[in-house]
mmCIF file of N, CA and C in Angstrom:
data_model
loop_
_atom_site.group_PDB
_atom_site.id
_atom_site.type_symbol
_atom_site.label_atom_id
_atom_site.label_comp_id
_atom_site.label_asym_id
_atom_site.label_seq_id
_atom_site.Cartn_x
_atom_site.Cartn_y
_atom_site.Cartn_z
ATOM 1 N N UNK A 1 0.840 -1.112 0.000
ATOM 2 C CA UNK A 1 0.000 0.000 0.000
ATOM 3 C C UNK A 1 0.862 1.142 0.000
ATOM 4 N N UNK A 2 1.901 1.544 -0.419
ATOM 5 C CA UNK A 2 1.684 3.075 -0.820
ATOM 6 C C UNK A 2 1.317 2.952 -1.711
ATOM 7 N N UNK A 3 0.433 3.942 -2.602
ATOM 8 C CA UNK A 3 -0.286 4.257 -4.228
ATOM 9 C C UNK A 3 -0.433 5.628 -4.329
ATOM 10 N N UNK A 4 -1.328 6.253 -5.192
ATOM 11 C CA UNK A 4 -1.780 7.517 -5.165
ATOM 12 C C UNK A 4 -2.768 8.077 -4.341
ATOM 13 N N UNK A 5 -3.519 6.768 -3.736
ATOM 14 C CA UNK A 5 -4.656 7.899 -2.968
ATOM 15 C C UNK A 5 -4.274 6.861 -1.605
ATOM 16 N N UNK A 6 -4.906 6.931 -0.376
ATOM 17 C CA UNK A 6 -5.011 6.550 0.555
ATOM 18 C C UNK A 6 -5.783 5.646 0.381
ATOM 19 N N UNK A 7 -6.021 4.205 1.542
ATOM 20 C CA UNK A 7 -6.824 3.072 1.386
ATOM 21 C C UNK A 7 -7.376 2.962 2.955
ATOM 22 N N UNK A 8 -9.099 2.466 2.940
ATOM 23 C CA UNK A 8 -9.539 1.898 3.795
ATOM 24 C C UNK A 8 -9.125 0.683 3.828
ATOM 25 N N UNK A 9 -8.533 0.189 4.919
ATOM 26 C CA UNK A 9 -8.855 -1.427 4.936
ATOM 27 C C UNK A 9 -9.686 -1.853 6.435
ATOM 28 N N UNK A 10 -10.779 -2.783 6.113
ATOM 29 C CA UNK A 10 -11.828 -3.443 7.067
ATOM 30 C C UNK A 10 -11.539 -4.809 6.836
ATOM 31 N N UNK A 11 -11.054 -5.478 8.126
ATOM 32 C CA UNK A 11 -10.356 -6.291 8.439
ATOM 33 C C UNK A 11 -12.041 -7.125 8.885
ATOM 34 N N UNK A 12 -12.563 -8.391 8.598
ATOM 35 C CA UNK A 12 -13.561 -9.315 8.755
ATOM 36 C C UNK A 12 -13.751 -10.333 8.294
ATOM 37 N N UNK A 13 -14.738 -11.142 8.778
ATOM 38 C CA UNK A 13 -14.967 -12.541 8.462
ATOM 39 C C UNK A 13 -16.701 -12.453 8.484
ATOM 40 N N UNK A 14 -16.872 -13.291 7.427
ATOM 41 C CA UNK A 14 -17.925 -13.548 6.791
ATOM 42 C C UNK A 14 -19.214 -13.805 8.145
ATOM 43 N N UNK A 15 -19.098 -14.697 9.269
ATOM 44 C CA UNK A 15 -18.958 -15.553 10.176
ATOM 45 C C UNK A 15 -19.342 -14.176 11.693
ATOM 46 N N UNK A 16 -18.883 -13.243 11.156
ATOM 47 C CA UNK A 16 -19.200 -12.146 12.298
ATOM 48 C C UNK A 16 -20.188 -11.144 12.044
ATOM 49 N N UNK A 17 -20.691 -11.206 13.385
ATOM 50 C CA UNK A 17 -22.354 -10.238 13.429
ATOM 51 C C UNK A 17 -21.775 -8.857 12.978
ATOM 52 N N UNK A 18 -20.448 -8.391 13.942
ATOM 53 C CA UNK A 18 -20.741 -6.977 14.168
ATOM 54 C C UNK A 18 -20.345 -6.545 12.856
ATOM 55 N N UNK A 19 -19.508 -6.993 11.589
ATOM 56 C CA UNK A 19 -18.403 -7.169 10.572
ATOM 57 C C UNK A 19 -19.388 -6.152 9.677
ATOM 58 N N UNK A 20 -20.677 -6.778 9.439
ATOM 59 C CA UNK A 20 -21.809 -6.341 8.517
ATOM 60 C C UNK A 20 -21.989 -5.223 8.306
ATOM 61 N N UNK A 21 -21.712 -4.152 9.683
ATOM 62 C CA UNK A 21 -21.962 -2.435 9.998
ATOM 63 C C UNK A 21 -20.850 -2.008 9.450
ATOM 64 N N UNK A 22 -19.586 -2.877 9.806
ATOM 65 C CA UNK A 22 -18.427 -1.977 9.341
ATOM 66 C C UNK A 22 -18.040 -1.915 7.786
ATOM 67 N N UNK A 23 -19.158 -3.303 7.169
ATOM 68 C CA UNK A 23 -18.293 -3.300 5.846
ATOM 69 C C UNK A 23 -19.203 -2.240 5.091
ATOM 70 N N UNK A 24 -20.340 -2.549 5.555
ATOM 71 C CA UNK A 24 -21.152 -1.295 4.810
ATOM 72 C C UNK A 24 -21.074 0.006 5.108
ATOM 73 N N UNK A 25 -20.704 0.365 6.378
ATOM 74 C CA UNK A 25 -20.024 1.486 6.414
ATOM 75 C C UNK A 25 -18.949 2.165 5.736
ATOM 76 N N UNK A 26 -18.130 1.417 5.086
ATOM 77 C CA UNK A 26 -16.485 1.367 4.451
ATOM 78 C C UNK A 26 -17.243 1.597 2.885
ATOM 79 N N UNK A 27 -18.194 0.792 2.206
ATOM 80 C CA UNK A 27 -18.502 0.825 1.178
ATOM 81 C C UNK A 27 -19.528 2.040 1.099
ATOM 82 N N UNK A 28 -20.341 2.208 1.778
ATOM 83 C CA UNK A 28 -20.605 3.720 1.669
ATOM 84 C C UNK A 28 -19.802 5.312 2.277
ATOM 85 N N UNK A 29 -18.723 4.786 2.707
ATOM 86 C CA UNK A 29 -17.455 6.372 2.223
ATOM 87 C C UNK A 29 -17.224 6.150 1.599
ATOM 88 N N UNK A 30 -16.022 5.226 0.979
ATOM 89 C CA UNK A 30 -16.228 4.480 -0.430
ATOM 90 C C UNK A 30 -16.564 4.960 -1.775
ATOM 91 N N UNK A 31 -17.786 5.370 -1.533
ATOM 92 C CA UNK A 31 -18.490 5.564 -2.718
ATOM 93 C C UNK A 31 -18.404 7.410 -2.326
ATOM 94 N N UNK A 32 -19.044 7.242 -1.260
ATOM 95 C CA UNK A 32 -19.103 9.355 -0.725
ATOM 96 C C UNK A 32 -17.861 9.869 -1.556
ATOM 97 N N UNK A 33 -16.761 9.074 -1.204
ATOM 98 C CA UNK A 33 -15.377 9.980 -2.231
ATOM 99 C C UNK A 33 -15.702 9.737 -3.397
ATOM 100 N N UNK A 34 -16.035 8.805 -4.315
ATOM 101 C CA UNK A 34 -15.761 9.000 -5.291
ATOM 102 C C UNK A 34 -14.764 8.496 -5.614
ATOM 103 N N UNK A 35 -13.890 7.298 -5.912
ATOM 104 C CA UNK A 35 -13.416 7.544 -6.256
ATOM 105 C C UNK A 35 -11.523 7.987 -6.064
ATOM 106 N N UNK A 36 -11.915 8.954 -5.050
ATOM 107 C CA UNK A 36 -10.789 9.651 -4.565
ATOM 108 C C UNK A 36 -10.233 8.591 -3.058
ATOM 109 N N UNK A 37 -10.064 7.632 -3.176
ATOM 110 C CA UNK A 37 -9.660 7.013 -1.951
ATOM 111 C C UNK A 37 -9.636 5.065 -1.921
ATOM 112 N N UNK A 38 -9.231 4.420 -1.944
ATOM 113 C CA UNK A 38 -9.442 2.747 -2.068
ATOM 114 C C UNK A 38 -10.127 2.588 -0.542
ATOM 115 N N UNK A 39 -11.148 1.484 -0.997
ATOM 116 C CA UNK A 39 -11.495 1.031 0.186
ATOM 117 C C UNK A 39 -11.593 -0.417 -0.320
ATOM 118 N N UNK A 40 -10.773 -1.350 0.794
ATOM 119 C CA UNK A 40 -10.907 -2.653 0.755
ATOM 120 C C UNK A 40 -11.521 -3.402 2.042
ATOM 121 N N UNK A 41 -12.471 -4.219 1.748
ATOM 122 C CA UNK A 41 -12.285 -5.311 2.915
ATOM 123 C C UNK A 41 -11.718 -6.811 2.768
ATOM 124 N N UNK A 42 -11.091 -6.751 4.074
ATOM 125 C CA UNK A 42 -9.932 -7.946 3.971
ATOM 126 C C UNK A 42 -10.117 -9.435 5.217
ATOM 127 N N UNK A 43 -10.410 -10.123 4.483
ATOM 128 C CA UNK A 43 -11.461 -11.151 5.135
ATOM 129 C C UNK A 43 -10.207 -11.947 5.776
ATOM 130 N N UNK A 44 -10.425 -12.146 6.847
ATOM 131 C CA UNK A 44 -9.320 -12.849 7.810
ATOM 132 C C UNK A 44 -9.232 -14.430 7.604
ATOM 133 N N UNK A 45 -10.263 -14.784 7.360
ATOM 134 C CA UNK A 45 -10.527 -16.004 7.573
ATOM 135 C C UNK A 45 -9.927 -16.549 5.828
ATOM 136 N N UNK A 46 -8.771 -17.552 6.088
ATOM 137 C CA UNK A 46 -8.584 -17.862 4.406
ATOM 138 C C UNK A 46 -9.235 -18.953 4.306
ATOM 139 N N UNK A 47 -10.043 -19.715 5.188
ATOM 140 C CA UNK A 47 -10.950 -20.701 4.203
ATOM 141 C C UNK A 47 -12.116 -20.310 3.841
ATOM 142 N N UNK A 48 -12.480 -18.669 4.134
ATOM 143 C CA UNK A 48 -14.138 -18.699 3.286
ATOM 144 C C UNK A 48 -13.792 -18.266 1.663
ATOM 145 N N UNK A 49 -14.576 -18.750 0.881
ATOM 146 C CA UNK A 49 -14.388 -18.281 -0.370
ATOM 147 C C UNK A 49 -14.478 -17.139 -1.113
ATOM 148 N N UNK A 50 -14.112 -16.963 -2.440
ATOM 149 C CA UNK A 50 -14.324 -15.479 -3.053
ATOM 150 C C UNK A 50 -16.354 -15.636 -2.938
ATOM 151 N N UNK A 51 -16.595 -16.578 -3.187
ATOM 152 C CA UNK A 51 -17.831 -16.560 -3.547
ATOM 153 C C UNK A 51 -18.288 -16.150 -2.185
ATOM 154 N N UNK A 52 -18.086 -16.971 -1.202
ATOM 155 C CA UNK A 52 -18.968 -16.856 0.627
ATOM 156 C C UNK A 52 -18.608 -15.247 0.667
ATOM 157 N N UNK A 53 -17.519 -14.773 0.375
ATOM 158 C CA UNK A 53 -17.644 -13.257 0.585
ATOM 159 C C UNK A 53 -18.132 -12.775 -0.450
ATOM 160 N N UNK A 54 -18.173 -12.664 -2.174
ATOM 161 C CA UNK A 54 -19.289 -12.025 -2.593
ATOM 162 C C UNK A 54 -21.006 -12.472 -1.782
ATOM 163 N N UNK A 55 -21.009 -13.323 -1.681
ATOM 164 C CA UNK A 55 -22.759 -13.184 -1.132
ATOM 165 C C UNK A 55 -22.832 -12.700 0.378
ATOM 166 N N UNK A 56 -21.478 -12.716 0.880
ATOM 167 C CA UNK A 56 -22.004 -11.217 2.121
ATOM 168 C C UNK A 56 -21.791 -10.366 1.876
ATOM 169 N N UNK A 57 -21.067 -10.106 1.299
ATOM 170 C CA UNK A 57 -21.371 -8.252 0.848
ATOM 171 C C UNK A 57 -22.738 -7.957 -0.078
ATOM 172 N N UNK A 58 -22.887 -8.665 -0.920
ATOM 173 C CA UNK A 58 -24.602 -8.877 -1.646
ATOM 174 C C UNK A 58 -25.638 -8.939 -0.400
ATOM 175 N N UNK A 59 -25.157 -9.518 0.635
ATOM 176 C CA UNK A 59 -26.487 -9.386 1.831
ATOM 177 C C UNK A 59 -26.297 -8.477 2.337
ATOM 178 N N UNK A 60 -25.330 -7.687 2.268
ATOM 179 C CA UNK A 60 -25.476 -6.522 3.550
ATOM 180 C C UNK A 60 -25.317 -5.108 2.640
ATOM 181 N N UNK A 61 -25.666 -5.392 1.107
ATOM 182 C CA UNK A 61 -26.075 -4.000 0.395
ATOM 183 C C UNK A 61 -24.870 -3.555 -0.003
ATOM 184 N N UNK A 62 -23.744 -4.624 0.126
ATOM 185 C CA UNK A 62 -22.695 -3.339 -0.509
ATOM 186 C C UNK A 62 -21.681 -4.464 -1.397
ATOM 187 N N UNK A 63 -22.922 -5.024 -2.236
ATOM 188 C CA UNK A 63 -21.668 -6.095 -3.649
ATOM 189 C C UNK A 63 -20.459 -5.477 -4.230
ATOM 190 N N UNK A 64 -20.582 -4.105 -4.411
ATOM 191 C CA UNK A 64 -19.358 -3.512 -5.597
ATOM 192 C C UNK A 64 -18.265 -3.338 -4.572
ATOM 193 N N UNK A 65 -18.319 -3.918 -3.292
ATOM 194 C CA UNK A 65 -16.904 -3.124 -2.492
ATOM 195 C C UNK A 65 -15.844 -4.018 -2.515
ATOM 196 N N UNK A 66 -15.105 -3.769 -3.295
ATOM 197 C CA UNK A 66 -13.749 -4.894 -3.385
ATOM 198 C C UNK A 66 -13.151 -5.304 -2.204
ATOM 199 N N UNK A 67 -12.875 -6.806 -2.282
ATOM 200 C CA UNK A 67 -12.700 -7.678 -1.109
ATOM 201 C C UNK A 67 -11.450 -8.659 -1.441
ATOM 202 N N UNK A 68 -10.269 -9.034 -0.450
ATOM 203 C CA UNK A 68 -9.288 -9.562 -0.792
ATOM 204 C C UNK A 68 -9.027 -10.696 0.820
ATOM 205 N N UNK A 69 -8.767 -11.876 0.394
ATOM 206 C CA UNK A 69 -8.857 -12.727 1.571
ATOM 207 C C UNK A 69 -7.407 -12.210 1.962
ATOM 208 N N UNK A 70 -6.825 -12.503 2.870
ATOM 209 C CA UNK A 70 -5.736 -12.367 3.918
ATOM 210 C C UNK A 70 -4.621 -14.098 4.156
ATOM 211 N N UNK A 71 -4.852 -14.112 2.901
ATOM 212 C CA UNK A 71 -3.764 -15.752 3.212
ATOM 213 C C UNK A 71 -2.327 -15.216 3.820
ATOM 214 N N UNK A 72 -2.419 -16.360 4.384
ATOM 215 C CA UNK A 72 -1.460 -16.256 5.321
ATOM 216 C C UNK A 72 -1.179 -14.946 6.423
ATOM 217 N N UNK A 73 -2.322 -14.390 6.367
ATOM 218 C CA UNK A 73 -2.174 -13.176 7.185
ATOM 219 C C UNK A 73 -1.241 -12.019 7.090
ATOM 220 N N UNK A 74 -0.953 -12.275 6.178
ATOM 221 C CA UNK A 74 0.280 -10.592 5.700
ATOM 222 C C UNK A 74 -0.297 -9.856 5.892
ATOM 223 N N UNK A 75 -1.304 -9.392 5.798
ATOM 224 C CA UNK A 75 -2.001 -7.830 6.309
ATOM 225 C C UNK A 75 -2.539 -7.814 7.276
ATOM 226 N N UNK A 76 -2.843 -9.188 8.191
ATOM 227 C CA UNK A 76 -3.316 -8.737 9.703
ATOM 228 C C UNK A 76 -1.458 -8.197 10.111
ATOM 229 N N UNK A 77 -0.820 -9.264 10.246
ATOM 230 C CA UNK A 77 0.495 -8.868 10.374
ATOM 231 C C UNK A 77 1.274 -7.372 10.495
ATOM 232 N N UNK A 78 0.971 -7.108 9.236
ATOM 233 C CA UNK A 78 1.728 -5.990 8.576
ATOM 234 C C UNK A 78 0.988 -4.689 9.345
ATOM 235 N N UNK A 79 -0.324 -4.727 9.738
ATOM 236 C CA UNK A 79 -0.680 -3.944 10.617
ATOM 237 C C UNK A 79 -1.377 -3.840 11.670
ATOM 238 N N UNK A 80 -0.562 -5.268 12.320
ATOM 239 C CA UNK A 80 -0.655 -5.517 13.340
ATOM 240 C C UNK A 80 -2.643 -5.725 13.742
ATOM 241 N N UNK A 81 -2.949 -6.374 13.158
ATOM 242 C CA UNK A 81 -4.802 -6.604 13.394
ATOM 243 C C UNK A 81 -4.615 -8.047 14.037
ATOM 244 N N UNK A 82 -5.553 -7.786 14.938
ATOM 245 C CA UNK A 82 -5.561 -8.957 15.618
ATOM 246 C C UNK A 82 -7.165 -9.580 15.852
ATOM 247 N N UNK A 83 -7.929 -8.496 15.683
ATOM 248 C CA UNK A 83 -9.701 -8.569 15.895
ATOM 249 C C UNK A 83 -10.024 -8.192 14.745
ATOM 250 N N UNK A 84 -11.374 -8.947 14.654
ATOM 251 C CA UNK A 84 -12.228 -8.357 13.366
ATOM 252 C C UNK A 84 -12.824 -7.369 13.472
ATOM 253 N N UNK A 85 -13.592 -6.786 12.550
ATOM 254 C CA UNK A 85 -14.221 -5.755 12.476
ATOM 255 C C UNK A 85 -13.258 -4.438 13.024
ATOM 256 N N UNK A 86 -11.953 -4.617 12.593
ATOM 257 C CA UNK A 86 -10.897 -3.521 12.691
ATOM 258 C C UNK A 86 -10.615 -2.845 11.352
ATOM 259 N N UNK A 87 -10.851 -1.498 11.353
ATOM 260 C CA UNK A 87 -10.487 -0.870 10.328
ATOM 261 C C UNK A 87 -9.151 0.361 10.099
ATOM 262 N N UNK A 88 -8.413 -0.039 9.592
ATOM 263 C CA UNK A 88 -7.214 0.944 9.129
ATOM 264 C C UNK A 88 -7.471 1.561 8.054
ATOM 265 N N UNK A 89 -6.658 3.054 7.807
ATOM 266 C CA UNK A 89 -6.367 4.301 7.235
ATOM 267 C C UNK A 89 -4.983 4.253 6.506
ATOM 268 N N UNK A 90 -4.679 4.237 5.294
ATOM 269 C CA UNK A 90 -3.084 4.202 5.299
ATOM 270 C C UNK A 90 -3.134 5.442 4.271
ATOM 271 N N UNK A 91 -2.001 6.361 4.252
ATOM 272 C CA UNK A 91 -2.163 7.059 3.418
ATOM 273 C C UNK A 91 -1.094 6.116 2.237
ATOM 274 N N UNK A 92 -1.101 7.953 1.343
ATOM 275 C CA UNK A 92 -0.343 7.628 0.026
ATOM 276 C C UNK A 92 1.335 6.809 0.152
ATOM 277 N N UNK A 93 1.731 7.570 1.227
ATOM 278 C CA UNK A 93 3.426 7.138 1.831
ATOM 279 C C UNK A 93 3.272 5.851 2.380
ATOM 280 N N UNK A 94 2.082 4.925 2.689
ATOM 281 C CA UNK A 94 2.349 3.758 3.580
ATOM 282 C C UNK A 94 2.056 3.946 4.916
ATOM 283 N N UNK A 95 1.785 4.802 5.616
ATOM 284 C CA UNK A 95 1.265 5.345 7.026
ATOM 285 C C UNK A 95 0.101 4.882 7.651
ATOM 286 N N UNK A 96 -0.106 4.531 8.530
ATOM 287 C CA UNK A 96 -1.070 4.023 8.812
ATOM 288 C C UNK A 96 -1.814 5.436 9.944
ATOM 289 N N UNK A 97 -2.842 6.167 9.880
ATOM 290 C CA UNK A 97 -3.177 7.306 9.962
ATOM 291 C C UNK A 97 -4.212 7.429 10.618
ATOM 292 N N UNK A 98 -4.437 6.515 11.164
ATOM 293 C CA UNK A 98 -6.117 6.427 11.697
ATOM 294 C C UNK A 98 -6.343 4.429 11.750
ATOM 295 N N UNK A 99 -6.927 4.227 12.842
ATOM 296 C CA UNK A 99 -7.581 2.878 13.490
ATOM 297 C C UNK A 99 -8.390 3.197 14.475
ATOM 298 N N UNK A 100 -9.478 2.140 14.188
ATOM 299 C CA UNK A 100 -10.920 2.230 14.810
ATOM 300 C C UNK A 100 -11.340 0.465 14.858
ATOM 301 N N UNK A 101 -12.329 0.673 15.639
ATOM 302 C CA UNK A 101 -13.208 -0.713 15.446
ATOM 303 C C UNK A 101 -14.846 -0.515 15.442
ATOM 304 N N UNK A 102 -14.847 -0.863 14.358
ATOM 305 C CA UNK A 102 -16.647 -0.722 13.385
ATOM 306 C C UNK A 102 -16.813 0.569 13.367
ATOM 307 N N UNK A 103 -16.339 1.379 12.835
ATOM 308 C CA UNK A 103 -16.565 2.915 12.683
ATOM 309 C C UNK A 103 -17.661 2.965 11.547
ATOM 310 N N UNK A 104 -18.144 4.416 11.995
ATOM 311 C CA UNK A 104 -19.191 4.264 11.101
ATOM 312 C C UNK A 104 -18.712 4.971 9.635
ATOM 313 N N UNK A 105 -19.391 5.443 8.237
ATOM 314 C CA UNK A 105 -19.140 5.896 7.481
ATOM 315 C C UNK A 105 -18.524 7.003 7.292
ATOM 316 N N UNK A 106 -19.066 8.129 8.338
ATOM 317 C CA UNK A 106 -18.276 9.580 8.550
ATOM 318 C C UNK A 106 -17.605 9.469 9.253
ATOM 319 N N UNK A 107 -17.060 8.349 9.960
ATOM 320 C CA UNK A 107 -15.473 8.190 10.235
ATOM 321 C C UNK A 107 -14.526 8.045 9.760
ATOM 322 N N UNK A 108 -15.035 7.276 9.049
ATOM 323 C CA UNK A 108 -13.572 6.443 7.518
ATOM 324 C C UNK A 108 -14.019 7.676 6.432
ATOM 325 N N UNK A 109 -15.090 8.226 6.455
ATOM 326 C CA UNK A 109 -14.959 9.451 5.258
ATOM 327 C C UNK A 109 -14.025 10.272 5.761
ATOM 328 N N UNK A 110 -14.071 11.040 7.027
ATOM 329 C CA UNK A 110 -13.419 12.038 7.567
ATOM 330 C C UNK A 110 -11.615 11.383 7.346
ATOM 331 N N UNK A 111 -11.593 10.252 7.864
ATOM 332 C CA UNK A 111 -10.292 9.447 8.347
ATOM 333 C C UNK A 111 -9.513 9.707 6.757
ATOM 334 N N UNK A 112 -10.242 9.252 5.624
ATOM 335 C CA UNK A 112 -9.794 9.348 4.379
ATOM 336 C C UNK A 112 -9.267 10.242 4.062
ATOM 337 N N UNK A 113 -10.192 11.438 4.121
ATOM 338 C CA UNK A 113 -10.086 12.936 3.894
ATOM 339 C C UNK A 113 -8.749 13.275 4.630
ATOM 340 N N UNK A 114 -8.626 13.533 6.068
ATOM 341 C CA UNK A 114 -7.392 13.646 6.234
ATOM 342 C C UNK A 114 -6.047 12.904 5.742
ATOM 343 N N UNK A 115 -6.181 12.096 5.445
ATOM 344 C CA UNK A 115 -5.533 11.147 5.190
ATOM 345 C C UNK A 115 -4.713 11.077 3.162
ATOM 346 N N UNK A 116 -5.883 12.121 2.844
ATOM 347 C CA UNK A 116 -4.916 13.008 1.537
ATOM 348 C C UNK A 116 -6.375 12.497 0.509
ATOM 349 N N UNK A 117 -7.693 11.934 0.334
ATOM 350 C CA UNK A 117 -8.451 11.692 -0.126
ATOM 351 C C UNK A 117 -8.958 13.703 -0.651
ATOM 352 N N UNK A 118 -8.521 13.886 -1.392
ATOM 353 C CA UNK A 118 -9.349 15.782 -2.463
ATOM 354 C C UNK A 118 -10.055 14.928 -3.006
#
């Protein structure tokens, strides 16, 4: 993750109640930028499938939000996640700029925004 814009990442598993608020939360800032910001969710669990996570994000209203499993855990690792429903901020440099757990949408919007999301 350094790139050009800053990235949400929402750290979850298919398998968790509270996961549902945060991913749809992430996918609607997400969308609020425009554009101007990546938002990923990053499913902890490497035995659920691409498919078991497209049909939870299809149940909880937010299919278009790009989703990447976590094999072998390099990105719980790399920033240090240890619980689900944890969400990180990284900017453009690789920074990690902001962490929360299940934040809502105008958190990770705001979090973005500072975070170098124009």
């Amino acid at each position: 993750m350094p790139g050009t814009k800053p990235t949400a990442l929402f750290f979850f598993s298919v398998g968790c109640g509270e996961c549902a608020g945060g991913a749809k939360s992430l996918a609607a800032a997400g969308k609020a930028l425009n554009g101007k910001a990546n938002a990923v969710a990053v499913d902890m669990d490497p035995s659920e499938s691409p498919q078991t996570i497209r049909q939870f994000l299809t149940s909880i209203k937010a299919p278009h939000l790009p989703a990447a499993i976590d094999t072998g855990a390099a990105l719980s690792q790399k920033y240090k996640v240890a619980a689900l429903s944890t969400l990180i901020v990284v900017d453009p440099a690789g920074k990690v700029t902001y962490r929360a757990t299940d934040p809502g949408a105008d958190q990770i919007q705001t979090a973005l925004q500072k975070a170098g999301a124009k």
